[in-house]
Backbone atoms as SQL, in Angstrom:
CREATE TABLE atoms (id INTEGER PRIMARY KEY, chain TEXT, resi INTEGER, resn TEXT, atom TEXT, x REAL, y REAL, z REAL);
INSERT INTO atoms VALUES
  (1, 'A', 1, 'UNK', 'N', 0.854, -1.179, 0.000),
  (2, 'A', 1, 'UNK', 'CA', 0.000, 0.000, 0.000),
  (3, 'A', 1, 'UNK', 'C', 0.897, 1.239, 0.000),
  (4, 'A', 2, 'UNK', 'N', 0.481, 1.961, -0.847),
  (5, 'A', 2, 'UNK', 'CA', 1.756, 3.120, -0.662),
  (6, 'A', 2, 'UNK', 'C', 0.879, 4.163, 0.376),
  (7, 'A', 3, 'UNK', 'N', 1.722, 5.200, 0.673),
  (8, 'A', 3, 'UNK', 'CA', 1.435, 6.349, 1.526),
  (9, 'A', 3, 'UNK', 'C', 0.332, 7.093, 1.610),
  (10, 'A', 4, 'UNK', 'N', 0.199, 7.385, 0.229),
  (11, 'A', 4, 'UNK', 'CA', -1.179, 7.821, 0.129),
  (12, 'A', 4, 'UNK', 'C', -2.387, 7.494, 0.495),
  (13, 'A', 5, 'UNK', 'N', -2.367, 6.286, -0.350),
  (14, 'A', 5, 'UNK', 'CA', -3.444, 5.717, 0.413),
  (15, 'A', 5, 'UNK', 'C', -3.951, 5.031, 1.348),
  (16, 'A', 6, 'UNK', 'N', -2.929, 4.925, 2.215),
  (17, 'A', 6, 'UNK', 'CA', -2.351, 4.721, 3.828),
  (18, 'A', 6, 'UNK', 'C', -2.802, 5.887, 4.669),
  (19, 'A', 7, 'UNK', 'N', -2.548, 7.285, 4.284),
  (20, 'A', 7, 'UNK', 'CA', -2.764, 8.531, 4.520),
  (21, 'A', 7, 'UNK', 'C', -4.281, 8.761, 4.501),
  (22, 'A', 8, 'UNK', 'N', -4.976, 8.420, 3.737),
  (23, 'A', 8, 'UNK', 'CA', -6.154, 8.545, 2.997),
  (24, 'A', 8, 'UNK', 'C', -7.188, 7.705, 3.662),
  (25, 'A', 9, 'UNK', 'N', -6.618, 6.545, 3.731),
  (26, 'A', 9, 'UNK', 'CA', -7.756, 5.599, 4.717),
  (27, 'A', 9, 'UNK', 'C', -7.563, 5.606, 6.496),
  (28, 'A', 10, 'UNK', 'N', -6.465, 6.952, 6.796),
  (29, 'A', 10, 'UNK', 'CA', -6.364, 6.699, 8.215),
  (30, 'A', 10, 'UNK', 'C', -6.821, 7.882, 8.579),
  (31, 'A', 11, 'UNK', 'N', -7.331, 9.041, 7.430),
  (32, 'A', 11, 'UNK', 'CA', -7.832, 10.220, 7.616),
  (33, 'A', 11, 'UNK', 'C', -9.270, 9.683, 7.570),
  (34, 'A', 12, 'UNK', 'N', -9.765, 8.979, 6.347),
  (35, 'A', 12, 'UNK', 'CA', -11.205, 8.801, 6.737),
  (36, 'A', 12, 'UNK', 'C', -11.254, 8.036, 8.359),
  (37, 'A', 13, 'UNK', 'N', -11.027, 7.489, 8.767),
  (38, 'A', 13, 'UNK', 'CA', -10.948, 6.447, 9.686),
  (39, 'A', 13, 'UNK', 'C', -10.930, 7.872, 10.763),
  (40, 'A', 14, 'UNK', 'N', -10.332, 8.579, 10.689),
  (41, 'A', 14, 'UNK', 'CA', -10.025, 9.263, 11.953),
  (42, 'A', 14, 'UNK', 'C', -11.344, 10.030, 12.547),
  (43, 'A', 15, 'UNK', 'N', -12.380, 10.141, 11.624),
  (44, 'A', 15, 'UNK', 'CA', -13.130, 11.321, 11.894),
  (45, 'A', 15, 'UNK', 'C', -14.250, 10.165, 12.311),
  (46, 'A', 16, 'UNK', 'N', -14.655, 10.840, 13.705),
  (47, 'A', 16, 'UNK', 'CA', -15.482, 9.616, 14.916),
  (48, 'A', 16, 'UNK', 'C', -16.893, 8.917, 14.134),
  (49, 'A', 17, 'UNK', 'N', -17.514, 9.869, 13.849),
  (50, 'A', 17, 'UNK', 'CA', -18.857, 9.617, 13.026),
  (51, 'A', 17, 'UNK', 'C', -18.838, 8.811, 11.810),
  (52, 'A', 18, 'UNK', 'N', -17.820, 9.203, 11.409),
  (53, 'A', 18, 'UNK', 'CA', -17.366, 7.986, 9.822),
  (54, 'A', 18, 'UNK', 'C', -16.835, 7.108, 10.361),
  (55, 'A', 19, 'UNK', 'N', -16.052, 6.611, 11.686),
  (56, 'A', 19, 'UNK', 'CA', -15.864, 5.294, 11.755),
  (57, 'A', 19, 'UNK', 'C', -16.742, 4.245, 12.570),
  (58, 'A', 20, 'UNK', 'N', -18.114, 5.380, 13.079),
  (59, 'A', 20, 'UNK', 'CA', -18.966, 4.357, 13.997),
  (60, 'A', 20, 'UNK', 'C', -19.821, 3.883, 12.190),
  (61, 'A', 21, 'UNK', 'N', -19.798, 4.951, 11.886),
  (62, 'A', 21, 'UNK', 'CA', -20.441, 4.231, 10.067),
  (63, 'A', 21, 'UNK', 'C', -19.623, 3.095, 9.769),
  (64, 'A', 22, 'UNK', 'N', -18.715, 3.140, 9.283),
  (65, 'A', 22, 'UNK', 'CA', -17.661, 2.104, 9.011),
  (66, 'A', 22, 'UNK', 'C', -17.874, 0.632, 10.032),
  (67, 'A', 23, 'UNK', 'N', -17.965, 0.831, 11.495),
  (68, 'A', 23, 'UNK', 'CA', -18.323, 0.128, 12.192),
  (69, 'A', 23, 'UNK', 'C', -20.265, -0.707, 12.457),
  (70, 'A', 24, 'UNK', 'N', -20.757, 0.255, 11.984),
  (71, 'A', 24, 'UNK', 'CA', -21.734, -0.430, 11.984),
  (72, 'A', 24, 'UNK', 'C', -22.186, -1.197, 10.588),
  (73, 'A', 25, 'UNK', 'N', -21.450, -0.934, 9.018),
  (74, 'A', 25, 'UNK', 'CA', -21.367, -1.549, 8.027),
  (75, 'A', 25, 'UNK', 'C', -21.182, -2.954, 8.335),
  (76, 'A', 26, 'UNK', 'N', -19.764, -2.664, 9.150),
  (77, 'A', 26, 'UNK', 'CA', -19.100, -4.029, 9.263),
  (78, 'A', 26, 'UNK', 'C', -19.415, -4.876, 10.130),
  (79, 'A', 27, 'UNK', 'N', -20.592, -4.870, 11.032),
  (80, 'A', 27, 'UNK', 'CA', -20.951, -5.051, 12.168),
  (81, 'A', 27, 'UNK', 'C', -22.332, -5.648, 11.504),
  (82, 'A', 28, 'UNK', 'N', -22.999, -5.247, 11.009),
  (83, 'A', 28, 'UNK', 'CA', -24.432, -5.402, 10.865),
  (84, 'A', 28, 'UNK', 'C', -24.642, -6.222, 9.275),
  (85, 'A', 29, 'UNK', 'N', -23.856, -6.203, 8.309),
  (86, 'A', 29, 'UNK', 'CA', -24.141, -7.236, 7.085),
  (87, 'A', 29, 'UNK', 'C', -23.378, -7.374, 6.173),
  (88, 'A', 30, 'UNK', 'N', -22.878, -8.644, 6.602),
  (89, 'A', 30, 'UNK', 'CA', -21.956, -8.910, 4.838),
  (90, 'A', 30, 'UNK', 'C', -22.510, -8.405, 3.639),
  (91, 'A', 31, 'UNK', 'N', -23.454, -8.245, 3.583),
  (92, 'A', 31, 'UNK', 'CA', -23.939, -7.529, 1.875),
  (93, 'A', 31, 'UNK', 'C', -24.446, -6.811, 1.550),
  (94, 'A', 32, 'UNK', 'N', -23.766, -5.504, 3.101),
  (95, 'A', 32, 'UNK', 'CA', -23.841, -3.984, 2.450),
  (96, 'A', 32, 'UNK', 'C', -25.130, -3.381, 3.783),
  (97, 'A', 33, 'UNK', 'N', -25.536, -2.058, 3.710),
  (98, 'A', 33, 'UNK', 'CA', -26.209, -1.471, 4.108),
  (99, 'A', 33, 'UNK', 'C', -26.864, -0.159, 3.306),
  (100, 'A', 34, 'UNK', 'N', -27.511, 0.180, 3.306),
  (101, 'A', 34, 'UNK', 'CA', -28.270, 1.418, 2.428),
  (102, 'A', 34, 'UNK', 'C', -28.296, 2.186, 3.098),
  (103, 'A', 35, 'UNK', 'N', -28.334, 3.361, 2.515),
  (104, 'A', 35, 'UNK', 'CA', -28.311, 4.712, 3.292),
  (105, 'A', 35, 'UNK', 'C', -29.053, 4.533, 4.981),
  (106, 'A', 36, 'UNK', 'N', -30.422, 4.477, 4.334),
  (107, 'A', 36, 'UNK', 'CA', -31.349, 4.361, 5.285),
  (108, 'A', 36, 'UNK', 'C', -31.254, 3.466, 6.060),
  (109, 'A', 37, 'UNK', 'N', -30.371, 2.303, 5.972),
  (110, 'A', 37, 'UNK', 'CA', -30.234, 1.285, 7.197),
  (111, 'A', 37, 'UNK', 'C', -29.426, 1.931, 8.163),
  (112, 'A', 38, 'UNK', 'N', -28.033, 2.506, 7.801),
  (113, 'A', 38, 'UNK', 'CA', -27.400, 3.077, 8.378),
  (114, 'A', 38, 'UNK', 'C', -27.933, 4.091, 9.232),
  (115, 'A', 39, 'UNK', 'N', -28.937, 5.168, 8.472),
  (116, 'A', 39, 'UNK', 'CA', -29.645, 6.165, 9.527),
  (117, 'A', 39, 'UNK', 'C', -30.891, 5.101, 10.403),
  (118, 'A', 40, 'UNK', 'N', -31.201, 4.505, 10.506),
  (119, 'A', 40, 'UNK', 'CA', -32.095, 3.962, 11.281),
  (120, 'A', 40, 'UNK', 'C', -30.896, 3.479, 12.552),
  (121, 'A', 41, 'UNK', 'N', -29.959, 3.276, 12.379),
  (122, 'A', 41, 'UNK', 'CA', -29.072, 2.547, 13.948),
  (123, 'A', 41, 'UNK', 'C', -28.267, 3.889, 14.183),
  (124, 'A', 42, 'UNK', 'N', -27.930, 4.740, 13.948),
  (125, 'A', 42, 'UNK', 'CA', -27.458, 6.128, 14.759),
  (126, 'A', 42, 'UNK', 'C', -28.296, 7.418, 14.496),
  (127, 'A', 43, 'UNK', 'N', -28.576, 8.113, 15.264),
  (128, 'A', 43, 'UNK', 'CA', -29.349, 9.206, 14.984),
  (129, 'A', 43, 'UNK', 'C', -28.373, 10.542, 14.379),
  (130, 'A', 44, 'UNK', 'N', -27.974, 10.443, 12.715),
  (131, 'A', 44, 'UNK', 'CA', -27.843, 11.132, 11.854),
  (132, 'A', 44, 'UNK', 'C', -28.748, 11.302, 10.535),
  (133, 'A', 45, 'UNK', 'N', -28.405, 12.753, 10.016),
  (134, 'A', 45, 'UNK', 'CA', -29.618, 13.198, 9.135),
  (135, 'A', 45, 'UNK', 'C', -28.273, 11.881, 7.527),
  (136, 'A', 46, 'UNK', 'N', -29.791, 11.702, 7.192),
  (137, 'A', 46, 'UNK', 'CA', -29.162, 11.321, 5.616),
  (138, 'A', 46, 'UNK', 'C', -28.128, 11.225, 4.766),
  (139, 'A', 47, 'UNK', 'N', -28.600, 13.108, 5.312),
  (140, 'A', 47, 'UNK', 'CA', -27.016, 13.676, 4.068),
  (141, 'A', 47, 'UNK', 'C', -25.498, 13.804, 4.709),
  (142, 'A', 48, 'UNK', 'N', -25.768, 13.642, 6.172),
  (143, 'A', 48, 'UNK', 'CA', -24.488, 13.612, 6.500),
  (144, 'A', 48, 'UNK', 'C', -24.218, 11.788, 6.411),
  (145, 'A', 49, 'UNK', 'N', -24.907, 11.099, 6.756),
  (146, 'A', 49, 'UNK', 'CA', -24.311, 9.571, 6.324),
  (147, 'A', 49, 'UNK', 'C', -23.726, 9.752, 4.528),
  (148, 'A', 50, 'UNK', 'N', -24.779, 9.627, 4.202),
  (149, 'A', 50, 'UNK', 'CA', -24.565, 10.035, 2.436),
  (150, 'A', 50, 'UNK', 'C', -23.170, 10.693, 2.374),
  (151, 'A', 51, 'UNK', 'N', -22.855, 11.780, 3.075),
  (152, 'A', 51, 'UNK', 'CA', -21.495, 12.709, 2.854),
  (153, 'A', 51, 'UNK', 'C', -20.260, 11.746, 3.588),
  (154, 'A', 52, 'UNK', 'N', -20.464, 10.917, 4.607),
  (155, 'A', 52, 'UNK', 'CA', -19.691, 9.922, 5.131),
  (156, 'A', 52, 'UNK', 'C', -19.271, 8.607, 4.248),
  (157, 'A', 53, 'UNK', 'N', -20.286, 8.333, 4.094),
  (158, 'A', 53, 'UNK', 'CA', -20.074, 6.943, 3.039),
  (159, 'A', 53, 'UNK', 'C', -19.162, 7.331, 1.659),
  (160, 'A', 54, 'UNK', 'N', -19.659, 8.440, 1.171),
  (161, 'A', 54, 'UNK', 'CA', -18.767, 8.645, 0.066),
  (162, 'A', 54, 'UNK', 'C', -17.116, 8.986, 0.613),
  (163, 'A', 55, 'UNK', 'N', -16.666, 9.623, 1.604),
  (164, 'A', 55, 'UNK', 'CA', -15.789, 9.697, 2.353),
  (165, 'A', 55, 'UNK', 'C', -14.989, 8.106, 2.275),
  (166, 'A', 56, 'UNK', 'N', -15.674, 6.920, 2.089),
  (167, 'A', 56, 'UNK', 'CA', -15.327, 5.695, 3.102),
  (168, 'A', 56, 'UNK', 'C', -14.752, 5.289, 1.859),
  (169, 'A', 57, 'UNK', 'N', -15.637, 5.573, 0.950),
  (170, 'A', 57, 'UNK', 'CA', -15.644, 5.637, -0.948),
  (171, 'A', 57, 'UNK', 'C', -14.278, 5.722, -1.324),
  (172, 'A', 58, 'UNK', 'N', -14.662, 6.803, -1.258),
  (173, 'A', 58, 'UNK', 'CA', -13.082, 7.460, -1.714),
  (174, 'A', 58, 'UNK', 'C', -12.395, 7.061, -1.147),
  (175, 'A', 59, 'UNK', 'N', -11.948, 6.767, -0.184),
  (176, 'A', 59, 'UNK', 'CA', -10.728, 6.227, 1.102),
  (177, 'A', 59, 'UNK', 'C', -10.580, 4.277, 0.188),
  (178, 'A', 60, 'UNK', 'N', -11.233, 4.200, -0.550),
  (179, 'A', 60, 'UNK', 'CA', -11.009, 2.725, -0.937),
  (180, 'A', 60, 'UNK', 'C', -11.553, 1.824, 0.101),
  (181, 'A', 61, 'UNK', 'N', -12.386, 1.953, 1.000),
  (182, 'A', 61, 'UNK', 'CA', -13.086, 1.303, 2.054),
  (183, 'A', 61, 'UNK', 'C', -14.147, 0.623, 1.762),
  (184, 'A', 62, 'UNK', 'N', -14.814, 1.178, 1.384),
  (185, 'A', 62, 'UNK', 'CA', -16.089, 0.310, 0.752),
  (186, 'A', 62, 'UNK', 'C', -16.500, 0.424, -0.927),
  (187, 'A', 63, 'UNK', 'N', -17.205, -0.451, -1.089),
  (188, 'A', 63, 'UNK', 'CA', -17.751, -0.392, -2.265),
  (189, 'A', 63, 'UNK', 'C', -19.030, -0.268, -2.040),
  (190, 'A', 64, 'UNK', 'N', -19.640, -0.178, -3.023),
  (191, 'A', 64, 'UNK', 'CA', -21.351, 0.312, -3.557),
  (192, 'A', 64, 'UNK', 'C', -21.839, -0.379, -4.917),
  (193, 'A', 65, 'UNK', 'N', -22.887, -0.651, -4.523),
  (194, 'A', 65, 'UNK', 'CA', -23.338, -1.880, -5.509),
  (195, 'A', 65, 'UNK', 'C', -25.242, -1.297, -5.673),
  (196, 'A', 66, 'UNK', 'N', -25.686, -1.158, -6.616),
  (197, 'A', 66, 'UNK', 'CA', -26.987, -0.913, -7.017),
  (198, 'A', 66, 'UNK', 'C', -27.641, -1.648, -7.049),
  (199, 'A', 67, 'UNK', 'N', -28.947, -1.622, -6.574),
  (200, 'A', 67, 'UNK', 'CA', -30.373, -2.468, -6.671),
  (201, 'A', 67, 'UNK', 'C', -31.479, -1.792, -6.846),
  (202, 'A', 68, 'UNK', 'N', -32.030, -1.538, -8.009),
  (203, 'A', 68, 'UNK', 'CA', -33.184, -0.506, -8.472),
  (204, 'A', 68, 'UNK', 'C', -32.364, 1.043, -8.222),
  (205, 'A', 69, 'UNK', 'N', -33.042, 1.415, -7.142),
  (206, 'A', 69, 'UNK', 'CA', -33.522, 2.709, -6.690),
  (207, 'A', 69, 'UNK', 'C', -32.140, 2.841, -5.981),
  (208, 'A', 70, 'UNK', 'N', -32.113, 1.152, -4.928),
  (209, 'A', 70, 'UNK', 'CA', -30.985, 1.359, -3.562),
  (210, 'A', 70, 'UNK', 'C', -29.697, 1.530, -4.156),
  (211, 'A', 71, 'UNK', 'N', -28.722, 2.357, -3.290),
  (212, 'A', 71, 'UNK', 'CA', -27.529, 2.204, -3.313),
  (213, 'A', 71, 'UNK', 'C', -27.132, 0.858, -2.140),
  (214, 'A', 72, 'UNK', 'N', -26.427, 0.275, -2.094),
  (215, 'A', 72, 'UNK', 'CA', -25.932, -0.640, -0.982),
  (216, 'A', 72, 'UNK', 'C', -24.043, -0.920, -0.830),
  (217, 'A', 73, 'UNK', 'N', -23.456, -0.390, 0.089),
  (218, 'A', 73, 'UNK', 'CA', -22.074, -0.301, 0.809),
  (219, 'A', 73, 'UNK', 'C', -22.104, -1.535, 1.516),
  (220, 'A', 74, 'UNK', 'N', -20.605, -1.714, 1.089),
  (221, 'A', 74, 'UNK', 'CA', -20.311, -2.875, 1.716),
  (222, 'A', 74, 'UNK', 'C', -18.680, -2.638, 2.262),
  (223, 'A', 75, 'UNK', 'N', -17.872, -3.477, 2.908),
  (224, 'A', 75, 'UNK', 'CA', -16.558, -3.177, 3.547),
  (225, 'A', 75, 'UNK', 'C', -15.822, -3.805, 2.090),
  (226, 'A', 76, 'UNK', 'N', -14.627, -3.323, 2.075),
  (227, 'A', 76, 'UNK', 'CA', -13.715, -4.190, 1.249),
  (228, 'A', 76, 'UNK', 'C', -12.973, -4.103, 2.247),
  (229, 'A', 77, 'UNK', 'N', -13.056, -5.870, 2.228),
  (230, 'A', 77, 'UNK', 'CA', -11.764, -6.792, 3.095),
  (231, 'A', 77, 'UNK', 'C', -10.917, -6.518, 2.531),
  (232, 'A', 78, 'UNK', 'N', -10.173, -6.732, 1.224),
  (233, 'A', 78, 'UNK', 'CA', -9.010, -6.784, 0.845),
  (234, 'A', 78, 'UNK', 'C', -8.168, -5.766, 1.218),
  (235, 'A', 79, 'UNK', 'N', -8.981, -4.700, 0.794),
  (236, 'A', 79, 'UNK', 'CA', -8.353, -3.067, 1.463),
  (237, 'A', 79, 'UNK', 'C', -8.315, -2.656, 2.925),
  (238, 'A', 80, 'UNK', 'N', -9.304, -3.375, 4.026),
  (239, 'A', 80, 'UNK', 'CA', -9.003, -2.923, 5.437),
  (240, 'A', 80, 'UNK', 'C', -7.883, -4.114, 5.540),
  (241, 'A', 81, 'UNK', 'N', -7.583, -5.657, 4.918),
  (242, 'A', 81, 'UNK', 'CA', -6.408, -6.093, 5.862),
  (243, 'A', 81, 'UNK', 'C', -5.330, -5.345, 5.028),
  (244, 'A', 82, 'UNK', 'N', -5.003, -5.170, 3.987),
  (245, 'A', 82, 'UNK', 'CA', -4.130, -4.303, 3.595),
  (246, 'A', 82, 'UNK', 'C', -3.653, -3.206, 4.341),
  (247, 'A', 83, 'UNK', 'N', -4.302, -2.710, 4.597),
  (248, 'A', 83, 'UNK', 'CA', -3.922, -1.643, 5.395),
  (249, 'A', 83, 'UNK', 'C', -3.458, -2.150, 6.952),
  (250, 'A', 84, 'UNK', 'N', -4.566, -2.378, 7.762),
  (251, 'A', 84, 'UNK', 'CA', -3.895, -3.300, 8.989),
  (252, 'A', 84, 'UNK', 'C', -2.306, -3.639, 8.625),
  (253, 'A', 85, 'UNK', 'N', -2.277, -4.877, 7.683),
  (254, 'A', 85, 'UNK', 'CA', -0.841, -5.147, 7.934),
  (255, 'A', 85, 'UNK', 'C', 0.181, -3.896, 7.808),
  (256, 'A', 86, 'UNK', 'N', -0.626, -3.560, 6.872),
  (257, 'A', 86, 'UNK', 'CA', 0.432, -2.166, 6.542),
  (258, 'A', 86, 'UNK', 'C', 0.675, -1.000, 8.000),
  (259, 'A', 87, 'UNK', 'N', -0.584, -1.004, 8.633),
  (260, 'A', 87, 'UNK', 'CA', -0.522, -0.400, 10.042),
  (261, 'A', 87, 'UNK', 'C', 0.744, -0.964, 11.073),
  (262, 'A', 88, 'UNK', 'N', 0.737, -2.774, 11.399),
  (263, 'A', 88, 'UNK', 'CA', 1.411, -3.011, 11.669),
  (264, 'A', 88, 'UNK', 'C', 2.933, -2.853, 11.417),
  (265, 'A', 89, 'UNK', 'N', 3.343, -3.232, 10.074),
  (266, 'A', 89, 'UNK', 'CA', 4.282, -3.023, 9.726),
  (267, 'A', 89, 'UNK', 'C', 5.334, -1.414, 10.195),
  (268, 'A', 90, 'UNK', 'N', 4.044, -0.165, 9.873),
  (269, 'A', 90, 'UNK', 'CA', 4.839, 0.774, 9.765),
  (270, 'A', 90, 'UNK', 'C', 5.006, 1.177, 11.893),
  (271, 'A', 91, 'UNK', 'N', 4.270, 0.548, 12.790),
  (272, 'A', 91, 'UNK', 'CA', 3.865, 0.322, 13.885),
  (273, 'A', 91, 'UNK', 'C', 5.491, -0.380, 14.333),
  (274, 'A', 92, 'UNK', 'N', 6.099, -1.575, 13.676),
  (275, 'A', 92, 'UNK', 'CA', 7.173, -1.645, 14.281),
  (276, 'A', 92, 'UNK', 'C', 8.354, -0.980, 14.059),
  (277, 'A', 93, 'UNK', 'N', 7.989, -0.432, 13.033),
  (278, 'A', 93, 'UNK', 'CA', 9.482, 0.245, 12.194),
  (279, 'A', 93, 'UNK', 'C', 9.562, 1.716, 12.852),
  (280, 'A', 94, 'UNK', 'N', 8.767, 2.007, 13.851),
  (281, 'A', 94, 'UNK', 'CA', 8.878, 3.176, 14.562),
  (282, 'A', 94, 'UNK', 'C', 8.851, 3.025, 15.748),
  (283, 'A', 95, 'UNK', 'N', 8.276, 1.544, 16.279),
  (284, 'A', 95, 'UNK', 'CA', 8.602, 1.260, 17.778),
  (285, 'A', 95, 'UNK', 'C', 9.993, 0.544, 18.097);
């Protein structure tokens, strides 16, 4: 993983409200959540989930997959253990 996007997924990650999102994605269904699932388990308006998720987006965190009308987010594994190890890694090379 290079820096950037090391940089990029530890900035989304950092901001509290985008990672209880992130956490309740990953917490509540292997095959995604919709806007509105997400606002039904924390009391946020829409558009700030909506403005979070795309955040998680961009960070290479999740993907989004269409059904009619729904949008539906899901975690990409490949990209959170990527990073982890990569956490670790840069975790000993400074301890």
């Amino acid at each position: 993983m290079d820096n950037r996007q090391f940089q990029k997924i530890a900035k989304a990650l950092a901001d509290p409200r985008r990672f209880e999102i992130f956490q309740t994605i990953t917490k509540e269904s292997s095959d995604g959540l919709c806007c509105g699932q997400v606002c039904e388990k924390m009391p946020v308006a829409q558009a700030t989930v909506s403005h979070h998720l795309k955040e998680l987006t961009e960070a290479g965190l999740l993907e989004q997959r269409s059904e009619g009308q729904f949008r539906f987010w899901s975690i990409k594994t490949e990209v959170m253990n990527e990073y982890i190890a990569e956490l670790q890694i840069r975790l000993q090379l400074s301890g």
